[in-house]
Tab-separated table of C-alpha atoms in Angstrom:
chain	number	residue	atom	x	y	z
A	25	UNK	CA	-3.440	-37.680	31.914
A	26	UNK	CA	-6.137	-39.354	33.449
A	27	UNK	CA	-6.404	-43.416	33.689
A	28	UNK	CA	-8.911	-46.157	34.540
A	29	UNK	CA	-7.839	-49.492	35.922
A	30	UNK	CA	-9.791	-52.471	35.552
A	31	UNK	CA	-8.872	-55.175	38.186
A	32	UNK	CA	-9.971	-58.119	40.283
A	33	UNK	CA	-9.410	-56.965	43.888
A	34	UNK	CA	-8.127	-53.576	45.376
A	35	UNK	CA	-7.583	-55.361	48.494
A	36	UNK	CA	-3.870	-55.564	50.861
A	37	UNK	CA	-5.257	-58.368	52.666
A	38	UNK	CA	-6.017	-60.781	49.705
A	39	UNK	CA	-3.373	-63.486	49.552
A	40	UNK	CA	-2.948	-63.813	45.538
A	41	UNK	CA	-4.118	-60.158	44.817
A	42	UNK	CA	-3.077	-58.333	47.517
A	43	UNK	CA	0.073	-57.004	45.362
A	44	UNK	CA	-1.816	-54.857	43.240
A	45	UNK	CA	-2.742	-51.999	45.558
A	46	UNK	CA	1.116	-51.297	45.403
A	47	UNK	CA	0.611	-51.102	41.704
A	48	UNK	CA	-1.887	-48.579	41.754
A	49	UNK	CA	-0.232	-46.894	44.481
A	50	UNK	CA	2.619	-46.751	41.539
A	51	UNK	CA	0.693	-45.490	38.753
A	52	UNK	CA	-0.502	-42.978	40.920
A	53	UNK	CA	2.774	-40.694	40.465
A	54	UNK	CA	2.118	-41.326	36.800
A	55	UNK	CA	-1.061	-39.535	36.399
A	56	UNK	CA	-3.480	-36.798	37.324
A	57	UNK	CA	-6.109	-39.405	38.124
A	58	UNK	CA	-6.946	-42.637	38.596
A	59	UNK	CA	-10.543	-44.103	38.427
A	60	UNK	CA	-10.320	-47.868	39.630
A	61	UNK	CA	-13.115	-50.724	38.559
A	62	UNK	CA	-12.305	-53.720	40.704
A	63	UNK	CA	-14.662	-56.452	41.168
A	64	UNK	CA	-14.030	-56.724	45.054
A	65	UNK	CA	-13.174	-53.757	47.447
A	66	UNK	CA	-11.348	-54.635	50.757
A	67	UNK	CA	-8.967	-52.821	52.472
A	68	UNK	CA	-6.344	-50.005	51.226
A	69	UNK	CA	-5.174	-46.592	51.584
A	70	UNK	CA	-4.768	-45.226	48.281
A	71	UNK	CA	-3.512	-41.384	47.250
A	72	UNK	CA	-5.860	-38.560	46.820
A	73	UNK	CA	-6.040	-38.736	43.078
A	74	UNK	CA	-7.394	-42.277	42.977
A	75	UNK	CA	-11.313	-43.211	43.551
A	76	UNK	CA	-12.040	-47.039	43.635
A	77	UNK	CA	-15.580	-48.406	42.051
A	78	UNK	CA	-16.247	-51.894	43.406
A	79	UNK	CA	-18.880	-53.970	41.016
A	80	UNK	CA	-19.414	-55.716	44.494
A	81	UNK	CA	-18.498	-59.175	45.038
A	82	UNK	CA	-17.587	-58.308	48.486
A	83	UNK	CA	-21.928	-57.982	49.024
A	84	UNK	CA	-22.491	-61.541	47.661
A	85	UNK	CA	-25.173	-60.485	45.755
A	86	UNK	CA	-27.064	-63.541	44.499
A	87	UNK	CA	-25.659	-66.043	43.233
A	88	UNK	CA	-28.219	-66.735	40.027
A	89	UNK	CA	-27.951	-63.025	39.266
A	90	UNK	CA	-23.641	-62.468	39.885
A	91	UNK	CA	-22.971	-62.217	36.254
A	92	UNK	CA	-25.741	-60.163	35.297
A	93	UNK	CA	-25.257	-57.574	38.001
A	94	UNK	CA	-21.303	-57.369	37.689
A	95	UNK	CA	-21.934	-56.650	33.656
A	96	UNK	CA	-24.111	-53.940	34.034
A	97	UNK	CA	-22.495	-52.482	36.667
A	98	UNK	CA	-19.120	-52.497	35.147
A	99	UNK	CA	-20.884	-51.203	31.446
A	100	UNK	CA	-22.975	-48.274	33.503
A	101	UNK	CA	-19.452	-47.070	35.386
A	102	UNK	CA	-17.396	-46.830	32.035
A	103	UNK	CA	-19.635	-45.099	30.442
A	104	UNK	CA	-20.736	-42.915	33.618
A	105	UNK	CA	-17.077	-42.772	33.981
A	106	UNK	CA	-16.073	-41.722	30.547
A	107	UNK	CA	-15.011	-38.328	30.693
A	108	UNK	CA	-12.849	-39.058	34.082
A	109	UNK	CA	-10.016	-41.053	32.036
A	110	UNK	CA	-8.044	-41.062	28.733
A	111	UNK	CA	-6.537	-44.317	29.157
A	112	UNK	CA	-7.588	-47.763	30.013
A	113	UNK	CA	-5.201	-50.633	31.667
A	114	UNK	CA	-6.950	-54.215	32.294
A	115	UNK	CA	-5.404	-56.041	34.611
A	116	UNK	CA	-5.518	-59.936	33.747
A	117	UNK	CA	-8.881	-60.427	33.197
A	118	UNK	CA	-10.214	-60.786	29.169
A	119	UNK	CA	-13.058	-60.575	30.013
A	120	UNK	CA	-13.647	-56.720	30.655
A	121	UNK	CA	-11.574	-55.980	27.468
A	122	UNK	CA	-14.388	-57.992	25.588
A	123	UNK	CA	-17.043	-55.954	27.772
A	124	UNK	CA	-15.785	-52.188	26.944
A	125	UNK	CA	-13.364	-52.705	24.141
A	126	UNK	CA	-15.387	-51.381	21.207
A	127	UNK	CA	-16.650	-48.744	23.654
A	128	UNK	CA	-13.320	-47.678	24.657
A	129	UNK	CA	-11.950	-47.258	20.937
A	130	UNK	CA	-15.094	-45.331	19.919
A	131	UNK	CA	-14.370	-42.828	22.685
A	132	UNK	CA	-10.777	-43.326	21.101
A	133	UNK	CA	-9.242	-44.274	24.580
A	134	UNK	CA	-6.383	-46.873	24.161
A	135	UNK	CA	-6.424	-50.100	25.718
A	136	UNK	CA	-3.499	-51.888	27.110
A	137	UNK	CA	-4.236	-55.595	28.839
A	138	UNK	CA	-1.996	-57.047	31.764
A	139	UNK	CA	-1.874	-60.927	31.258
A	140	UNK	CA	0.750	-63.643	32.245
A	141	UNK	CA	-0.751	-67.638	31.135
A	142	UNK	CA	0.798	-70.145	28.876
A	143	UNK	CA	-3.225	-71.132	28.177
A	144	UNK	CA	-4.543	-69.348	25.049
A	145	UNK	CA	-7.998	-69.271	24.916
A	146	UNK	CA	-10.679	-68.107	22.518
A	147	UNK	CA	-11.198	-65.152	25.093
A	148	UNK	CA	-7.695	-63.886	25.467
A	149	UNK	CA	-7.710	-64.437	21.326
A	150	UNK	CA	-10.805	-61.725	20.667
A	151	UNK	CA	-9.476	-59.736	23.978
A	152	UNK	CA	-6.117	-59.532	21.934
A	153	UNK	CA	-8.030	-58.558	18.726
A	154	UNK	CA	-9.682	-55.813	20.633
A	155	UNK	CA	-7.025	-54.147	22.484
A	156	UNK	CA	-3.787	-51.629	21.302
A	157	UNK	CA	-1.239	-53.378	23.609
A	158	UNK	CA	-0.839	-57.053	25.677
A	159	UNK	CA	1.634	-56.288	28.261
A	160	UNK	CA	3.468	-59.203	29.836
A	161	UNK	CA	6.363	-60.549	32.487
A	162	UNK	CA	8.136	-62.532	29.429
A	163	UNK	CA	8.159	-64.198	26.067
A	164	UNK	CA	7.163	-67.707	27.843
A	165	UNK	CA	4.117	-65.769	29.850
A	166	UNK	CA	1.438	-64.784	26.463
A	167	UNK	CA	2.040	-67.825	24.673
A	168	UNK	CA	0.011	-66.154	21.469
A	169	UNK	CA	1.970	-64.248	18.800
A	170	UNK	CA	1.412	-60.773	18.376
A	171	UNK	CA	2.716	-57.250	17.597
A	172	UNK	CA	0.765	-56.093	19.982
A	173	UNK	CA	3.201	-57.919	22.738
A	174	UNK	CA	5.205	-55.247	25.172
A	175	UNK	CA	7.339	-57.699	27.336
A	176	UNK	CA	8.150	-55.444	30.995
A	177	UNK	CA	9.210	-57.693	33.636
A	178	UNK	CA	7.106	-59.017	36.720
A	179	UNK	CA	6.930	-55.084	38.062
A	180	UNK	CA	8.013	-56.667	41.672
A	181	UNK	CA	8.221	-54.091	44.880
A	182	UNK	CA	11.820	-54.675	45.405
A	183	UNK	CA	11.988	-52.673	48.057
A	184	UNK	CA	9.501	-54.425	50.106
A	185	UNK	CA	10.767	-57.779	49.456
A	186	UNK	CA	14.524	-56.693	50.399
A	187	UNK	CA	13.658	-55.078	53.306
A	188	UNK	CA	13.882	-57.603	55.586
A	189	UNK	CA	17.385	-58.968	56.569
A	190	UNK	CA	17.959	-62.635	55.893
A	191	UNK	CA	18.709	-64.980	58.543
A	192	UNK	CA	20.466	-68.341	57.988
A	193	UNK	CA	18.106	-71.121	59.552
A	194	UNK	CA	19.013	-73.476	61.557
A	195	UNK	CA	17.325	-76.011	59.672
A	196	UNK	CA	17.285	-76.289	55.755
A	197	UNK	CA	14.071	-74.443	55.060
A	198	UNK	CA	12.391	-74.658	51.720
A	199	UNK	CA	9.693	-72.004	51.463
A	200	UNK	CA	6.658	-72.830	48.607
A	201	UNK	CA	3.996	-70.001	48.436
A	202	UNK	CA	1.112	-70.019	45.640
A	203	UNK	CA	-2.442	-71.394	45.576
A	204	UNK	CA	-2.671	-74.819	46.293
A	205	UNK	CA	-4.500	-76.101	43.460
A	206	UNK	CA	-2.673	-79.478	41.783
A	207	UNK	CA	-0.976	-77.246	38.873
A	208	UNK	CA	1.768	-76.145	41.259
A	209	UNK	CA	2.574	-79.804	42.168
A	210	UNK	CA	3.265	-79.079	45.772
A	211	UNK	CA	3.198	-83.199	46.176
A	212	UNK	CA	6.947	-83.200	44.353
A	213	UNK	CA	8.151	-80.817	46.968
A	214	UNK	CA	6.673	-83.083	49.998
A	215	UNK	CA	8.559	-86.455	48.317
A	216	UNK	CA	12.043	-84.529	47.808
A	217	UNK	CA	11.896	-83.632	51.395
A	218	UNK	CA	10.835	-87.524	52.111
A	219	UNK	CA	13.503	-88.885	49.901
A	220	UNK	CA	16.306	-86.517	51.741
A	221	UNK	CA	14.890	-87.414	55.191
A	222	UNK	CA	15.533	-91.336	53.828
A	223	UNK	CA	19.432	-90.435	53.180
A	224	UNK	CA	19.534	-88.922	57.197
A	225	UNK	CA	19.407	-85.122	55.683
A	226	UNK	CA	16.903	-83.377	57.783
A	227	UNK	CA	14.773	-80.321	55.901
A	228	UNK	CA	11.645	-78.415	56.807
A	229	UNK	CA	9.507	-77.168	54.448
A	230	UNK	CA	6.788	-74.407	54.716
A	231	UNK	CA	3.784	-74.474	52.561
A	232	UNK	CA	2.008	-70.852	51.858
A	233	UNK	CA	-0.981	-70.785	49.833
A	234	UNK	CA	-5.064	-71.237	50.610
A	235	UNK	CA	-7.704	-72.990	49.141
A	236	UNK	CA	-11.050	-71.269	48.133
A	237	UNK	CA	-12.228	-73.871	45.265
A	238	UNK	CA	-13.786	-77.216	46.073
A	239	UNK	CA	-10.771	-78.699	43.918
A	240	UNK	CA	-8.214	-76.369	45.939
A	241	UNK	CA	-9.532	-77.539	48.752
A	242	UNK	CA	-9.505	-81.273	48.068
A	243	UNK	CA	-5.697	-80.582	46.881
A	244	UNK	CA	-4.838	-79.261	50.240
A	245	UNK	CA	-6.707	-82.325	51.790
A	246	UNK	CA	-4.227	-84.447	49.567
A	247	UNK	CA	-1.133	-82.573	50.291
A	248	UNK	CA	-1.770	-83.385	53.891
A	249	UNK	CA	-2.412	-86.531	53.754
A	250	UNK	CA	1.099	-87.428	51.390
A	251	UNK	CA	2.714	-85.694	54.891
A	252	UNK	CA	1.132	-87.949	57.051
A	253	UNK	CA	1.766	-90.896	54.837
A	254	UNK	CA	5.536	-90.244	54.476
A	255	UNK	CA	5.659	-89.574	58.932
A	256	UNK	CA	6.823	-85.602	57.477
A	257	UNK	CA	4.178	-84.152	60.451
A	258	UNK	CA	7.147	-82.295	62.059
A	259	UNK	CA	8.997	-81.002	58.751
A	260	UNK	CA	6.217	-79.849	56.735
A	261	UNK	CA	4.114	-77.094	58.065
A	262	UNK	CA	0.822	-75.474	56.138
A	263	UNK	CA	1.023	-71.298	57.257
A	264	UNK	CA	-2.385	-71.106	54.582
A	265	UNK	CA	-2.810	-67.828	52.796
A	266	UNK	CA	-1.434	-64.677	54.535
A	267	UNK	CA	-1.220	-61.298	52.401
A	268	UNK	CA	1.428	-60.750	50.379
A	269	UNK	CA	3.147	-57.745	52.458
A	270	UNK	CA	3.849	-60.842	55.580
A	271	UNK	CA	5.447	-62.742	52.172
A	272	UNK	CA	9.074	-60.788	52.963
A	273	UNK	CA	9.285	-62.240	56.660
A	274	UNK	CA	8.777	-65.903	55.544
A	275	UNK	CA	11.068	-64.967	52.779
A	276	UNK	CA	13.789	-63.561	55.244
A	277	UNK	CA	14.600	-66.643	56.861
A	278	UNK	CA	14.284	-69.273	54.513
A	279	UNK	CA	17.419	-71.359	52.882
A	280	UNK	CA	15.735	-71.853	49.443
A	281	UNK	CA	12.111	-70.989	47.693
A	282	UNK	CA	11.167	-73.748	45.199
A	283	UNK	CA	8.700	-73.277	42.328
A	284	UNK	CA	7.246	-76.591	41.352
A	285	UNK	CA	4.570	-75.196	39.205
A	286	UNK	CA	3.525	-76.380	36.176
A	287	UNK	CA	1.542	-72.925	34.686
A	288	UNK	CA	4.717	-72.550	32.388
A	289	UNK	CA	4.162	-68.783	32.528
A	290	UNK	CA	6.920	-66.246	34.402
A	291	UNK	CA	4.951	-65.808	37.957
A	292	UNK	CA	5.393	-63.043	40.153
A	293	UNK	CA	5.875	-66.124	43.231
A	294	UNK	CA	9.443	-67.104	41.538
A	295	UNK	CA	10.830	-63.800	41.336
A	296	UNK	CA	9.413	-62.424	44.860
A	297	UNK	CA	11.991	-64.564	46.103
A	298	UNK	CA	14.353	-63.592	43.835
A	299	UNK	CA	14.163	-60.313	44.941
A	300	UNK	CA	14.852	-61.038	48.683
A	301	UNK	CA	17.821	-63.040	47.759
A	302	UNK	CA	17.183	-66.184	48.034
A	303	UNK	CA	18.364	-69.282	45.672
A	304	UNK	CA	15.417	-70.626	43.109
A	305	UNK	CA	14.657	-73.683	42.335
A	306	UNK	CA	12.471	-74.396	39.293
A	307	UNK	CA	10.665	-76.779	36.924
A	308	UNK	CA	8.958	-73.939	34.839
A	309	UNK	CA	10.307	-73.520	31.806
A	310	UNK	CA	10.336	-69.852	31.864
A	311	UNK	CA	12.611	-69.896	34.657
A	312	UNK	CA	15.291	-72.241	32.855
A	313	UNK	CA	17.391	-69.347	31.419
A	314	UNK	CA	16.916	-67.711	35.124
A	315	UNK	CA	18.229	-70.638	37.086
A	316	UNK	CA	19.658	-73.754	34.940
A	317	UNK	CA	23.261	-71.516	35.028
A	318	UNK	CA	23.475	-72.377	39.024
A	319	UNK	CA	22.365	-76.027	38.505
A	320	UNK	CA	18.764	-74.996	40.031
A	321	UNK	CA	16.507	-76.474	37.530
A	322	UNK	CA	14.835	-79.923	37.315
A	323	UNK	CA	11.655	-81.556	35.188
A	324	UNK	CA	8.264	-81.512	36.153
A	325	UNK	CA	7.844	-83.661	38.944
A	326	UNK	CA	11.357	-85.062	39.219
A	327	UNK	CA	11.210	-85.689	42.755
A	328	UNK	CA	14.907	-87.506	42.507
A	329	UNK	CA	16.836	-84.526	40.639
A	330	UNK	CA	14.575	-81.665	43.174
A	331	UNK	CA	15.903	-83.565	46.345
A	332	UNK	CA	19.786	-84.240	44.522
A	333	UNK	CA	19.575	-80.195	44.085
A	334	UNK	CA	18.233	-80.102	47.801
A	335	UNK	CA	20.926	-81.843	48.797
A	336	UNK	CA	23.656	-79.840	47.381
A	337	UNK	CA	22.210	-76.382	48.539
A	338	UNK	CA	22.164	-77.821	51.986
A	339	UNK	CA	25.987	-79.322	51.604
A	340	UNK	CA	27.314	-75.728	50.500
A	341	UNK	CA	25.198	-72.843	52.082
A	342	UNK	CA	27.883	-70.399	50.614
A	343	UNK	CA	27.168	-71.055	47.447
A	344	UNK	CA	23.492	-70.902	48.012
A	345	UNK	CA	24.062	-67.642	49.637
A	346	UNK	CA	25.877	-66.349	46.329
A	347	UNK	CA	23.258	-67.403	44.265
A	348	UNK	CA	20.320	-65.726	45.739
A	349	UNK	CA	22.886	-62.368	45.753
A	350	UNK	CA	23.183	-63.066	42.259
A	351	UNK	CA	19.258	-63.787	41.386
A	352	UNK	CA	18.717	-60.440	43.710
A	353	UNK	CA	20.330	-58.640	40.949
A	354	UNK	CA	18.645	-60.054	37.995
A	355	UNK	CA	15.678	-59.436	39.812
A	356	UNK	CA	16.455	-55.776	40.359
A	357	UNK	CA	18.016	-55.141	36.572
A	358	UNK	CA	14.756	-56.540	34.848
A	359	UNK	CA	11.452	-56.727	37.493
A	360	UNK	CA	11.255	-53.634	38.983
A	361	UNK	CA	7.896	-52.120	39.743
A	362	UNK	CA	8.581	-48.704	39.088
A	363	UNK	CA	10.120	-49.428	35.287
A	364	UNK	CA	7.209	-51.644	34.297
A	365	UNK	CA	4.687	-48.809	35.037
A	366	UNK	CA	6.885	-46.182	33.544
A	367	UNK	CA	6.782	-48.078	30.739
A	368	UNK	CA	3.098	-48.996	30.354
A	369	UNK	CA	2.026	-45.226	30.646
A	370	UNK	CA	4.991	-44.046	28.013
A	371	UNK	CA	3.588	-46.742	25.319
A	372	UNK	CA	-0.629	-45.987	26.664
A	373	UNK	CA	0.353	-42.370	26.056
A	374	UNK	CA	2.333	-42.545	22.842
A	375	UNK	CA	1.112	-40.768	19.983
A	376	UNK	CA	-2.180	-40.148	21.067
């Protein structure tokens, strides 16, 4: 069986897609071969049986031509391509389904799309139309029904993220890491640690997560200014983005990760934690069956309920230390990497 993988970045130094080389590395034990499209090569050391194709953002081509020379590169490789793979898997972005869809099923190679958003757009609507299977982390993550839906899990590297042996801090540390861009609300985290410095209880947070957008950038401008505003300069401290193999270490000796996003979809940064073993805290909806049992979920930006929660983990660090043993588990039972690619290449493969 030989598959093509159509992706963003194949990259172990990006800090939102560095991840995926570990999936790849994955499917690799799946498969004869695997021919990779990304649209940005960086660093990696793949297996022998995989050959990456970069459409080559990492060039900067111009920027009145990007489009243009992306599309035909990425329509000249699948077809140039075509006789290397049997199988296609699209990792998050529509757009390339749309692109090579109808060429892929007139070849009669299946499709399957990887894609976690609550937003359903036109796109992801004809991208849906066009491919076999939609995989995704959970019912909450492709808000669009279909019968086409395969829910697997987050497919999460458990053994990288429990590899490193938690430390109890000395201080309360909350741990955020994500883009900073205003859905994940990273202002409610910086006012629950304000509010619990104002009742004597002293926290530090850490804030992971770059900016590469104008409007990221202007959030992160924000952000820092709400810390100076609130006198927080020596609790809160911006790391920026760092890959997502240095996530474990951060992880390791935190007290508590808290996922203030809004997205509403199940993201691979609330169960990361999860599977170090450490306690989540959560306004996302898709983590309310996940972490409302342990009293660990509040409303979107409920600043007073987030810092009352706080409070409590801080109060009883037992209990804390129970619930991320607990979370650990649920992690390991249901977002495993190595059962969510079994199980995209046993339904890709199926009846062929």
């Amino acid at each position: 069986m030989k598959l093509l993988i159509v992706t963003q970045a194949v990259d172990t130094e990006d800090p939102i897609l560095g991840f995926f080389v570990r999936w790849i590395e994955e499917f690799a034990k799946h498969v004869e071969r695997i021919e990779v499209i990304c649209l940005k090569e960086g660093k990696h050391d793949l297996p022998v049986n995989v050959r990456v194709h970069s459409l080559g953002k990492e060039k900067k081509p111009p920027r009145l031509w990007r489009r243009l020379v992306y599309t035909f590169r990425f329509l000249s490789l699948i077809w140039k391509l075509r006789h290397d793979y049997d199988v296609v898997f699209v990792h998050m972005n529509v757009e390339y389904v749309i692109l090579g869809a109808i060429f892929w099923r007139l070849l009669g190679k299946k499709v399957g799309l990887w894609y976690l958003h609550k937003s359903v757009t036109l796109r992801l609507r004809i991208a849906v139309f066009l491919t076999h299977y939609v995989f995704t982390g959970s019912q909450e993550s492709l808000r669009l029904q279909t019968p086409k839906m395969r829910i697997l899990g987050q497919g999460i590297d458990m053994e990288l993220f429990s590899s490193v042996p938690r430390k109890v801090p000395e201080v309360f540390t909350v741990l955020f890491v994500g883009r900073l861009s205003p859905v994940k609300d990273v202002e409610t985290v910086i006012a629950a640690a304000s509010l619990l410095r104002k009742r004597g209880i002293k926290i530090y947070v850490e804030i992971i997560g770059g900016a590469e957008t104008p409007i990221q950038h202007r959030y992160e401008e924000k952000l820092k200014n709400l810390v100076r505003e609130e006198h927080l300069q020596d609790s809160v401290r911006f790391v920026g983005g760092i890959p997502n193999r240095e996530v474990p270490s951060y992880l390791a000796r935190a007290s508590v990760f808290v996922n203030p996003s809004r997205n509403g979809s199940l993201d691979k940064a609330g169960i990361e934690p999860m599977a170090a073993g450490l306690p989540v805290v959560s306004c996302n909806d898709s983590f309310y069956a996940i972490v409302e049992p342990y009293g660990l979920f509040f409303k979107e930006g409920d600043t007073e309920k987030l810092s009352l929660i706080l409070e409590w983990l801080v109060h009883n660090p037992g209990e804390a230390w129970n619930i991320g043993k607990s979370l650990q588990k649920e992690a390991r039972a249901h977002h495993n990497l190595p059962g969510l690619v079994a199980s995209v290449m046993r339904i890709l493969t199926k009846s062929r």
